[in-house]
Coordinates of C-alpha atoms and ligand atoms in Angstrom, one line a residue:
X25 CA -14.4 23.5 42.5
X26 CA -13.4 22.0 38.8
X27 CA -16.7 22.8 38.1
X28 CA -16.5 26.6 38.6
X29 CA -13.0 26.7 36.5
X30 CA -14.9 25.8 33.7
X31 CA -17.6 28.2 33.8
X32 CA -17.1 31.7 31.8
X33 CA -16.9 34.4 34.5
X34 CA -18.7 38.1 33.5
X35 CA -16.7 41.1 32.6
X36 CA -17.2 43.7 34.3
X37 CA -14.6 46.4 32.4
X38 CA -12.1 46.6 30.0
X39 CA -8.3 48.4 30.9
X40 CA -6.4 49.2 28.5
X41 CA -2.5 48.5 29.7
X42 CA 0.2 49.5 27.8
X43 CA 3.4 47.6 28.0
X44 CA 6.6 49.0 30.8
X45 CA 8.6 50.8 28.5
X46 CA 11.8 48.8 29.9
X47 CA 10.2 45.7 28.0
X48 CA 11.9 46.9 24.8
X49 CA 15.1 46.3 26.4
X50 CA 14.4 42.8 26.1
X51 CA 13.4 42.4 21.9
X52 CA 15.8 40.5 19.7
X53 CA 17.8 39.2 22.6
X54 CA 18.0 35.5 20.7
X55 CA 19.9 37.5 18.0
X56 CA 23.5 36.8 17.0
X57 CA 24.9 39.0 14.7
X58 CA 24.3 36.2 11.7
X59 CA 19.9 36.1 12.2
X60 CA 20.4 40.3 13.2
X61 CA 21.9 40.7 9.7
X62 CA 19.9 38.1 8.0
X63 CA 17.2 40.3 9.1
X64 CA 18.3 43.4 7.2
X65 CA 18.9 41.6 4.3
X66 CA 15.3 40.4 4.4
X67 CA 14.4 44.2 4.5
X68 CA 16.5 44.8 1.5
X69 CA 14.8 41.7 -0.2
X70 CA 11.6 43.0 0.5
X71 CA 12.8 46.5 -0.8
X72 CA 13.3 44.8 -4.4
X73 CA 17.2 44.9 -3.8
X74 CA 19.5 43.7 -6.6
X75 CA 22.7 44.5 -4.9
X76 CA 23.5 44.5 -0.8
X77 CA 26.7 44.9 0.6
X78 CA 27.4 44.7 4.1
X79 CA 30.3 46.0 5.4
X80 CA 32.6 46.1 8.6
X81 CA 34.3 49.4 8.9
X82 CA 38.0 49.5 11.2
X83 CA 39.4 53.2 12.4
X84 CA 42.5 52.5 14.3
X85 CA 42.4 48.5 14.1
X86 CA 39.6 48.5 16.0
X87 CA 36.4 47.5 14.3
X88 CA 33.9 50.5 15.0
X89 CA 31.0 50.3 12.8
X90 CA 28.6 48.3 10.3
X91 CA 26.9 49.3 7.0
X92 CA 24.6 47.2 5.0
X93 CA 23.3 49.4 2.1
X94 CA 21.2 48.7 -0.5
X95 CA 20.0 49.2 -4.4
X96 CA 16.2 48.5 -3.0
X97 CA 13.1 51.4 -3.8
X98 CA 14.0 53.1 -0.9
X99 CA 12.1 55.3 1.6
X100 CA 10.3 58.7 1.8
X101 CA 9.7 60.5 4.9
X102 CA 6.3 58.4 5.8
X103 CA 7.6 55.5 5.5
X104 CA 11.2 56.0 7.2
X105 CA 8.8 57.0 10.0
X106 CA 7.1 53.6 9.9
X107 CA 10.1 51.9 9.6
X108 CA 11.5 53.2 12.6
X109 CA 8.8 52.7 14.9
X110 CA 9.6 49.4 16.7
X111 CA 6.2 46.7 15.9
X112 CA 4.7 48.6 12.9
X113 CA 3.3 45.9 10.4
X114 CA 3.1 47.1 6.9
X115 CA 0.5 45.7 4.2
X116 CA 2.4 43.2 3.1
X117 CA 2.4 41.3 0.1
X118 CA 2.5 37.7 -0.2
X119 CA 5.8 37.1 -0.5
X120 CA 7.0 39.8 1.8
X121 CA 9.9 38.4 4.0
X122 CA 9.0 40.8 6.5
X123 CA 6.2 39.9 8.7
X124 CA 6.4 41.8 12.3
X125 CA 7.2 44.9 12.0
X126 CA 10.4 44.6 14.4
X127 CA 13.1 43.2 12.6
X128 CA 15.0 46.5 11.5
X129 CA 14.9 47.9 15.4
X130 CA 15.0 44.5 17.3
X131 CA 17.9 43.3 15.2
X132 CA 20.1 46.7 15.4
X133 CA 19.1 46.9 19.4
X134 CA 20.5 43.4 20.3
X135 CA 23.9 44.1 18.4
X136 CA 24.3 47.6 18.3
X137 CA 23.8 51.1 20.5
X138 CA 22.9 53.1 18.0
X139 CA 21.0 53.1 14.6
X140 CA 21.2 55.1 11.7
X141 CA 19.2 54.7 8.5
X142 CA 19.7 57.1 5.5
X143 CA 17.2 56.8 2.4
X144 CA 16.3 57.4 -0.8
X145 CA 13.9 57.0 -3.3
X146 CA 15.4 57.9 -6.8
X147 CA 15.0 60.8 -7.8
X148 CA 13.8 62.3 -4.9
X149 CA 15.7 63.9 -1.7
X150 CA 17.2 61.9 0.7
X151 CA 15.6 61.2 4.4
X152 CA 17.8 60.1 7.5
X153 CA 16.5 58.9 10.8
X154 CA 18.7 57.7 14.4
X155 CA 17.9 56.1 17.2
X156 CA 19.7 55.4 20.6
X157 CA 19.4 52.3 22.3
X158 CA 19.4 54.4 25.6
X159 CA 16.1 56.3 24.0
X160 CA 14.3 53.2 22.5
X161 CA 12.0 53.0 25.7
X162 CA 10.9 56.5 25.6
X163 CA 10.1 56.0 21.9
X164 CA 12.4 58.8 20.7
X165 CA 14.1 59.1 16.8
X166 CA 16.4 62.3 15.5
X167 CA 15.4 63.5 12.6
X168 CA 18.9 64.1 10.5
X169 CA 19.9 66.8 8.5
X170 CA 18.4 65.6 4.9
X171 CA 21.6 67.8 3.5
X172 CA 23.9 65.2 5.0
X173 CA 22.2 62.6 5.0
X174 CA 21.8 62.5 0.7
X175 CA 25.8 63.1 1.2
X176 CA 26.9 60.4 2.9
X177 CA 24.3 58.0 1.5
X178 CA 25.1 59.3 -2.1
X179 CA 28.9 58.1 -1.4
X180 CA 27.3 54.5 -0.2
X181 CA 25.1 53.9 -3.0
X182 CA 28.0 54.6 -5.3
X183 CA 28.7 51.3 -4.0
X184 CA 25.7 49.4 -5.2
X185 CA 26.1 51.6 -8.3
X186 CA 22.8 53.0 -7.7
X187 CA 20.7 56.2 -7.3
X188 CA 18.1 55.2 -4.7
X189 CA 18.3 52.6 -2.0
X190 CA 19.3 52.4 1.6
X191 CA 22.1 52.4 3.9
X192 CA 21.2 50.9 7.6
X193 CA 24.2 51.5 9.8
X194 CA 25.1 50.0 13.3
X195 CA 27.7 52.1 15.6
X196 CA 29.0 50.8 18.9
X197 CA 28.6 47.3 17.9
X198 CA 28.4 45.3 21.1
X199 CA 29.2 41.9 19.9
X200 CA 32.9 43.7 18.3
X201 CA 36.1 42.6 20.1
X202 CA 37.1 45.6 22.2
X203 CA 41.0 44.5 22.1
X204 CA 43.5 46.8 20.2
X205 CA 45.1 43.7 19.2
X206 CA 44.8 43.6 15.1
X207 CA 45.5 40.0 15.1
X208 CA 42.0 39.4 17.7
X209 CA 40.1 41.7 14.9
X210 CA 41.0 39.8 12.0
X211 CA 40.1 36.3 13.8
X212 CA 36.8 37.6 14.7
X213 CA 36.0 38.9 10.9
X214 CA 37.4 35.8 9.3
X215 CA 35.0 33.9 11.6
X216 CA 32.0 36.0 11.5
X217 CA 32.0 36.7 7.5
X218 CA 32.8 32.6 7.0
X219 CA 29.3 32.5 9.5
X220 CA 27.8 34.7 7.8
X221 CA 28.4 33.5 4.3
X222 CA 27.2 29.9 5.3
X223 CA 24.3 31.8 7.1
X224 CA 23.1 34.1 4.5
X225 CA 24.1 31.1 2.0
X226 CA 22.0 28.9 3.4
X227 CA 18.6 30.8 4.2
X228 CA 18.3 32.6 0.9
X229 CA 20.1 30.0 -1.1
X230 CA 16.6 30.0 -3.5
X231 CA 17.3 33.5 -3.8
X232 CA 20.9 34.3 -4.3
X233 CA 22.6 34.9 -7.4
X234 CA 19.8 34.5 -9.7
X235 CA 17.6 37.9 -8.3
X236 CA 20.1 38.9 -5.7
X237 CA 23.6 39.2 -5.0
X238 CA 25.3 39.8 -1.5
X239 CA 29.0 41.0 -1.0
X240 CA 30.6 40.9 2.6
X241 CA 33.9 43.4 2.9
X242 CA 36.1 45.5 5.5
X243 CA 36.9 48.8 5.3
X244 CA 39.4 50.7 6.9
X245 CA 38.6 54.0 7.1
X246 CA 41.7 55.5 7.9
X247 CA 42.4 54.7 4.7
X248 CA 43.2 51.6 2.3
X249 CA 40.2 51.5 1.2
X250 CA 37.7 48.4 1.3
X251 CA 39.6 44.7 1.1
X252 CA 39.0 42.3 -1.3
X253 CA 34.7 41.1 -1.0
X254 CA 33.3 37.9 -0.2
X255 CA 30.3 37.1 -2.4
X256 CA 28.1 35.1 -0.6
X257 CA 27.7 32.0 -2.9
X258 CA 24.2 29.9 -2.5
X259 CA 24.6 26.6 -0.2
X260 CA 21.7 24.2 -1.0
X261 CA 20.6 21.5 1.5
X262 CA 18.9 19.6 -1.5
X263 CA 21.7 20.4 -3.8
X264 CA 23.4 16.8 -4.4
X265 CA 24.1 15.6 -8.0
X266 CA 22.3 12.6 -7.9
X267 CA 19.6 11.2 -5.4
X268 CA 20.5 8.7 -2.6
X269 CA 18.3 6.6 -3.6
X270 CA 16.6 6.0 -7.4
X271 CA 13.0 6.8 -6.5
X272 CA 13.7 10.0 -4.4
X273 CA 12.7 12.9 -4.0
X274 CA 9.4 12.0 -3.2
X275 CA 6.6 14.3 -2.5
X276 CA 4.0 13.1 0.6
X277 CA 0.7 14.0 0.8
X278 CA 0.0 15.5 4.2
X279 CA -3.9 15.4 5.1
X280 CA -4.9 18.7 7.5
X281 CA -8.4 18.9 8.8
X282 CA -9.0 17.5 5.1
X283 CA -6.6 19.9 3.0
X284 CA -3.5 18.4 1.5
X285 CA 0.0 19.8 2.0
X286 CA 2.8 18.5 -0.4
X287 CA 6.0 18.1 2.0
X288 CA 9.3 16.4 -0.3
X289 CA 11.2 14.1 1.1
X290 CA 14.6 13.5 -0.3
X291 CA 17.5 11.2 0.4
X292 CA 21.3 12.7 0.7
X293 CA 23.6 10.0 -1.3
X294 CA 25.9 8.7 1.7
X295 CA 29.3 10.7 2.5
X296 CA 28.8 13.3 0.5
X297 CA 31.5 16.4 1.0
X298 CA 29.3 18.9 0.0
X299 CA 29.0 22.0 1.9
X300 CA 24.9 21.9 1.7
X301 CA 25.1 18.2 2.7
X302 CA 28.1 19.3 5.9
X303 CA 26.6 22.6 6.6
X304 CA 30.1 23.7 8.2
X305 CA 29.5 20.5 10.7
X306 CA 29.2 16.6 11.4
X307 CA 27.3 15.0 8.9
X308 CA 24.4 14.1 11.0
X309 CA 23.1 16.9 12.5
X310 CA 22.0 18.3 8.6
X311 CA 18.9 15.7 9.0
X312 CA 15.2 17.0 9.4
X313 CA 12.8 19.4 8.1
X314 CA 13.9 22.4 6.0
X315 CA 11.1 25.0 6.6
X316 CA 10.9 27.8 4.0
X317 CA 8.8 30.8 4.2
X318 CA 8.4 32.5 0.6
X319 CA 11.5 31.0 -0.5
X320 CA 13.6 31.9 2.4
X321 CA 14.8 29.2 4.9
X322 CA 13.0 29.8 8.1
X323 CA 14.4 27.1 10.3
X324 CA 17.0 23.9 9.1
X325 CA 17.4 20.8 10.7
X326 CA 15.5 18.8 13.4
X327 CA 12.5 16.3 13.3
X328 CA 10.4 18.2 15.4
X329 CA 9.4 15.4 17.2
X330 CA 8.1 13.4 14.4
X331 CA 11.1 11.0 14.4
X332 CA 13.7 11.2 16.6
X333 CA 17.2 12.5 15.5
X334 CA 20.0 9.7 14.7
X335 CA 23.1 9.0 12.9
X336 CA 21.5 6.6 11.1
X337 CA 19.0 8.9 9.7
X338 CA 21.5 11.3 8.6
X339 CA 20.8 11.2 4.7
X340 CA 17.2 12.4 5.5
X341 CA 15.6 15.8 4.6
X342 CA 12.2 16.8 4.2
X343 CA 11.0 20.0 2.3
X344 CA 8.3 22.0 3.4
X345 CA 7.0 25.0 2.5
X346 CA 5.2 26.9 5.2
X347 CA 4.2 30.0 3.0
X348 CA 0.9 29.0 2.5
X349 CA -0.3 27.7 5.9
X350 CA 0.2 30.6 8.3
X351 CA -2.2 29.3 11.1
X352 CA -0.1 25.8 11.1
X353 CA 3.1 27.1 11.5
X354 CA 4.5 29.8 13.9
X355 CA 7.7 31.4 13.3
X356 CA 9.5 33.4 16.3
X357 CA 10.6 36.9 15.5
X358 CA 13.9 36.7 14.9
X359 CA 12.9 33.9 11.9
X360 CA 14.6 31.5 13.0
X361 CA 12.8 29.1 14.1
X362 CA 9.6 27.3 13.3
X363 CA 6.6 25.9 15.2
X364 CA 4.3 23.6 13.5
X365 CA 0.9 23.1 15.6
X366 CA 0.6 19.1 16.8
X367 CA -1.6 18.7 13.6
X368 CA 1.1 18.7 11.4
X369 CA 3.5 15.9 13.0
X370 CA 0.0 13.9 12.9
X371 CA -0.4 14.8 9.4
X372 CA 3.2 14.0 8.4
X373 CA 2.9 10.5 10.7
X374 CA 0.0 9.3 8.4
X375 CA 1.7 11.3 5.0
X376 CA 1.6 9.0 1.8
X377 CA 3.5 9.4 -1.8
X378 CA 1.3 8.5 -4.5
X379 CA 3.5 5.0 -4.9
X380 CA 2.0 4.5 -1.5
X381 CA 5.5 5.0 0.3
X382 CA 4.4 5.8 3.7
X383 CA 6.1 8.7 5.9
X384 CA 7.9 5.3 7.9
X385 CA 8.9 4.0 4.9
X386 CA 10.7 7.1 3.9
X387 CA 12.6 7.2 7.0
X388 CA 13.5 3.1 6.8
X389 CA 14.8 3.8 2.8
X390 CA 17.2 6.5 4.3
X391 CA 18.0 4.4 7.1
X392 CA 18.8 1.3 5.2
X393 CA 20.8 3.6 2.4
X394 CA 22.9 4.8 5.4
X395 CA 23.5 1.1 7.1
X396 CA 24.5 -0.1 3.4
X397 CA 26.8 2.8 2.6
X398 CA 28.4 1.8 6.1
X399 CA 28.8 -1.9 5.3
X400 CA 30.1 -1.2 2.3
X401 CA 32.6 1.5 3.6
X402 CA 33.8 -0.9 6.5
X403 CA 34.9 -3.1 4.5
X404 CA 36.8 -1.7 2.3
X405 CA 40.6 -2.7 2.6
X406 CA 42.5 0.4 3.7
X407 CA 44.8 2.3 1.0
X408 CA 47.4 4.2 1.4
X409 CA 46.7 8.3 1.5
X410 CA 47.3 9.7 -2.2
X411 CA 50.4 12.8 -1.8
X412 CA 52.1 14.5 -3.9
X413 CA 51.8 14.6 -7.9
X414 CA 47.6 14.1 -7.1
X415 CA 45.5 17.2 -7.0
X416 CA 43.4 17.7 -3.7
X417 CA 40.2 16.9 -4.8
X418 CA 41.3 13.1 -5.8
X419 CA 43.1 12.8 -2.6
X420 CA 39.6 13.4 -0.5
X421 CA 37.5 11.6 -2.9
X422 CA 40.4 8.4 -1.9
X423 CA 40.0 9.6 1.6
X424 CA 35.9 9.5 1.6
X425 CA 35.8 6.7 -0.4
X426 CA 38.7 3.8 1.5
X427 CA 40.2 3.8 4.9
X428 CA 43.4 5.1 5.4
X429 CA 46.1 2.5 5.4
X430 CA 48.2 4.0 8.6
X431 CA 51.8 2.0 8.5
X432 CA 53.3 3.9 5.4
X433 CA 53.3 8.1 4.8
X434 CA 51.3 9.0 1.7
X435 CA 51.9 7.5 -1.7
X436 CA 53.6 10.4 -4.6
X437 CA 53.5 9.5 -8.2
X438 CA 56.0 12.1 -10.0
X439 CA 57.7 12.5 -13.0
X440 CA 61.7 11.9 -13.5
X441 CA 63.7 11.5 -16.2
X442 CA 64.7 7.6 -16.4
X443 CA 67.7 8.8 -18.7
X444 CA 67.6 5.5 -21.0
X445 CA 64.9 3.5 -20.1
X446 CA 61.7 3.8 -21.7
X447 CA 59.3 2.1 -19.2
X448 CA 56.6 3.9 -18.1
X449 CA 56.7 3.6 -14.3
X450 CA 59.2 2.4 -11.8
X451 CA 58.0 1.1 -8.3
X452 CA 60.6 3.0 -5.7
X453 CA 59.0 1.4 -2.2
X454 CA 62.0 3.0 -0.5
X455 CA 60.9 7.2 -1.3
X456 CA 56.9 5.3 -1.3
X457 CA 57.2 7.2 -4.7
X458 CA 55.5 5.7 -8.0
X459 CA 57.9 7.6 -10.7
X460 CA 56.6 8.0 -14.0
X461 CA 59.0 8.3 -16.9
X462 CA 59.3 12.1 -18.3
X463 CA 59.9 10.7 -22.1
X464 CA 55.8 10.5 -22.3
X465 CA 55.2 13.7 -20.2
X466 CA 54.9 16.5 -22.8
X467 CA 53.1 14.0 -25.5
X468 CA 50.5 12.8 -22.7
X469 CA 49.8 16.1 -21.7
X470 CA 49.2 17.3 -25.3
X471 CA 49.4 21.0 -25.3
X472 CA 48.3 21.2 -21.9
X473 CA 50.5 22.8 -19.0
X474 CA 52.2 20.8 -16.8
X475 CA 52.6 21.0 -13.2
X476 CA 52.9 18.8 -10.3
X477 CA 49.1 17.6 -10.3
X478 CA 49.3 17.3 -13.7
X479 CA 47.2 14.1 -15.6
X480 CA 44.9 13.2 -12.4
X481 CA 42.8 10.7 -14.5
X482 CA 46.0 8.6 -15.4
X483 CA 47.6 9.3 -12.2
X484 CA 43.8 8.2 -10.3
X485 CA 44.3 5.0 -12.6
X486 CA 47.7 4.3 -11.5
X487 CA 47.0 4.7 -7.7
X488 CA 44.1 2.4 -7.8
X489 CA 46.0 -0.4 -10.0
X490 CA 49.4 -0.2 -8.1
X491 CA 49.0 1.3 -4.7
X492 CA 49.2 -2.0 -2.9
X493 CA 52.5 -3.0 -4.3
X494 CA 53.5 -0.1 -1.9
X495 CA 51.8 -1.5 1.2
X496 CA 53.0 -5.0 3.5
X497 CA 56.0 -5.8 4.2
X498 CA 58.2 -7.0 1.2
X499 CA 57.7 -6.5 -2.4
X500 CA 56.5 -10.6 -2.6
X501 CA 56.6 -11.8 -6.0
X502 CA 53.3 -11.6 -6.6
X503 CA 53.7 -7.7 -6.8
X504 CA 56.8 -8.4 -9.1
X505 CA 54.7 -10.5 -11.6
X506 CA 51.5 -8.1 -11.6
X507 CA 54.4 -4.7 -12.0
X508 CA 55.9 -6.7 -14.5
X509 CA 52.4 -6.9 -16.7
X510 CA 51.4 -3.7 -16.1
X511 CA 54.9 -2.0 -17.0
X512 CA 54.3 -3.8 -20.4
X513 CA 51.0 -3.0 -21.2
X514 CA 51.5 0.6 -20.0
X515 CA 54.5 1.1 -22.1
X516 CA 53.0 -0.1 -25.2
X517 CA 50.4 2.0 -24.7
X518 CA 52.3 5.5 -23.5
X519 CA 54.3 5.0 -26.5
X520 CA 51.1 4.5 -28.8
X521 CA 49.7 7.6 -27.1
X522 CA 52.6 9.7 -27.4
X523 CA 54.0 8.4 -30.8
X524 CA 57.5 7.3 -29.4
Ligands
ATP262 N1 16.4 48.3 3.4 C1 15.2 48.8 3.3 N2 14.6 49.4 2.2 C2 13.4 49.9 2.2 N3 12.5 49.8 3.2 C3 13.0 49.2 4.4 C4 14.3 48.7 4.5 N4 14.4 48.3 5.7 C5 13.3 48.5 6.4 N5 12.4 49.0 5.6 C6 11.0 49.4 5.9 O1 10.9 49.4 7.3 C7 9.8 48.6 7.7 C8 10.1 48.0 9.0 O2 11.2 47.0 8.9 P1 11.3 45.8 10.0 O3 12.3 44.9 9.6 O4 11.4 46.5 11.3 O5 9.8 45.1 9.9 P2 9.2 44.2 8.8 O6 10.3 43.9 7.7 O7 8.0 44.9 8.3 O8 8.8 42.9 9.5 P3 9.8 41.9 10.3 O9 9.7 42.3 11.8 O10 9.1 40.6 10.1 O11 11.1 42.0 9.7 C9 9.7 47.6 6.6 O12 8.3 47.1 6.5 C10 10.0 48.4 5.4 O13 8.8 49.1 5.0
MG263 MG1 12.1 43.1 8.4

């Protein structure tokens, strides 16, 4: 029997059998409305776009419609045709984002009922195409009035202050709340567009802002006008200051059937606040590889199986570029996800840097970074949270860097007027306020304006000298003697500073 099964059987004929036309019911269904756009900006990308906006338009509160239009090269009449017909692959060029031929139709299709595109090459007379969801399986498109169509899309390329490009619009959005309830609208746009931006920031992060920029707004077009945009700022997953750890980034040499691919792995350094280290989230689920197609973020996050995911590993993320290697790496249509063939984990299981640091050794460096960090963290005495008189960014870097000290409320250091005295501080553990004498205020700040936050580096100094005369139980006389010191060294030298 086993026998047999391995045996090649003959042909005898060969049917041709064209899909049930109900099956294009079913493309793009692993859309969300974040990889659905993402997809339309790869189109404009492609299209050698400067400017995209994309933007949500309101009639009556309710949110009715999409736009995302374009400063791109635009279409003729051929090529509209081709762009609407769902799984037409172009020639593309190397570092083409599109690869398919279905992103335009399978995105619109899994958020929206109907499609519209309206374009233009500059120069030359606008072409508009539309198809309904309901007619996608019987292949149909409307041809639109090319009258029109150079109307409306002349009014949205005044928008991307261009002459040619294209507008791609979505009506009967599916995924739009249906309530009349303004306050449901604006909770789902302030949710999708901060997606979006962390979306759109993240995949083309190479991209934006130095070839391409992206604005997000809402439009209502009963009038108004648009609201204020959203740019889409980049948000880089490598984009720490300094490395983790002093001999990172590291490239490894991955051997494939004897040809090398370069994959980098870097180290995050520990606790870091930044949105490409968070990505909107808990710190650890950023680790993993970052796949990137022709500088676009295909898929981020997750080992793959080639180490297993774990807090500790959290500072831990490996570069690779995929662009070159299209028969080791599949990516799913709705690019957003990646799957590397087996060889590849086996190549990146035997990887070696030229120092000799093994693919194991990378993940015990980042592993050991993250354990130390910890140690180091635990032990740290708590402090008491910085308040008032510190600007925000000082009181998280206190709050990342110590634990909070829970038995007191939060420490202010302000300004008062001492009316004689000329110390420089006074220790009030009653208001848990650190006063500073206003005598030295205007001299200290030197020109500058004043405000509550004002002076964080002296203020920073003062909270880390001082802030544990404010915590226990009495003011013991150790805390007198050391307050005692300090108020004469800092007086002598606010005077000095301030020429009192
Ligand atoms: N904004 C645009 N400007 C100019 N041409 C566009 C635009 N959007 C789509 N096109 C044209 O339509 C074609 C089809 O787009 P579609 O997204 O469906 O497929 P693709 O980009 O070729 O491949 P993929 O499925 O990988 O996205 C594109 O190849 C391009 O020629
Ligand atoms: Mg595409």
């Amino acid at each position: 029997m086993t026998e047999n099964v391995l045996h090649a059987i003959d042909t005898i004929e060969v049917k041709r059998l064209p899909p049930d036309p109900d099956v294009m019911k079913a493309i793009g269904l692993s859309h969300d409305m974040t990889t659905g756009l993402a997809d339309l900006v790869d189109n404009c990308i492609d299209a050698n776009a400067s400017k995209i906006l994309i933007r949500f338009i309101r009639i009556g509160g309710r949110l009715r419609s999409l736009l995302v239009i374009d400063n791109g090269r635009g279409m003729g009449d051929k090529r509209i045709d081709a762009a609407m017909t769902v799984g037409r692959r172009r020639d593309y060029k190397g570092d083409s984002l599109g690869h398919f031929g279905m992103g335009l139709k399978a995105a619109s299709f899994s958020q929206a009922d109907t499609l519209t595109v309206l374009s233009k090459k500059r120069g030359r007379l606008a072409v508009g195409r539309r198809i309904k969801r309901a007619h996608v399986q019987d292949f149909l498109c409307e041809v639109l009035d090319p009258g029109q169509s150079g109307e409306d899309l002349e009014a949205a390329l005044f928008e991307v202050e261009a002459d040619g490009g294209t507008l791609v619009k979505w009506d009967n959005v599916r995924t739009f709340p249906t309530a009349t309830d303004p306050t449901i609208t604006d909770e789902y746009l302030s949710h999708t567009i901060n997606r979006l931006r962390l979306h759109l920031g993240l995949t083309l992060h190479r991209i934006l802002g130095t070839k391409v920029s992206i604005t997000i707004d809402v439009t209502d077009a009963d009038g108004g006008g648009p609201g204020a945009p959203s740019t889409v700022q980049s948000v880089d997953p490598f984009g720490y200051k300094r490395s983790g750890k002093a001999s990172y980034p590291k490239d490894l040499i991955c051997d494939v059937g004897g040809e090398r691919l370069s994959i980098t792995a870097h180290i995050w350094p520990p606790r870091s606040e930044a949105l490409g280290f968070r990505l909107g989230g808990d710190p650890s689920i950023g680790q993993g590889f970052y796949f990137y197609r022709n500088n676009r973020l295909i898929e981020a996050r997750g080992w793959k199986n080639a180490a297993s995911t774990n807090r500790r590993l959290q500072l831990a993320r490996v570069e690779v570029d995929i662009s070159n290697w299209p028969e080791l790496f599949d990516i799913n249509m709705e690019k957003s996800s990646v799957h590397p063939r087996p060889e590849f984990i086996q190549a990146v299981e035997s990887a070696v840097a030229k120092d000799g640091t093994s693919f194991e050794d990378y993940l015990a460096d980042a592993d050991g970074l993250y354990r130390e960090s910890n140690r180091r963290g635990r032990t740290r005495q708590p402090v008491l949270e910085a308040g008032t008189g510190m600007p925000a960014k000082v009181r998280k870097a206190i709050q990342v860097e110590y634990p909070r000290d829970e038995s007191r409320a939060a420490l202010e250091i302000r300004w008062t007027d001492f009316y004689d005295g000329d110390e420089f501080f006074e220790v009030d553990r009653e208001s848990n306020t650190l006063w500073l004498n206003k005598i030295y205020r205007k001299g200290m700040l030197a020109g500058r304006r004043g405000g509550v936050n004002d002076l964080p580096v002296v203020k920073a100094l003062l909270f880390l000298l001082a802030e544990d005369v404010f915590r226990g139980a009495a003011f013991g006389p150790r805390d007198k003697d050391n307050a005692a010191a300090w108020q004469a060294v800092l007086t002598a030298a606010a005077k000095e500073e301030t020429g009192k």
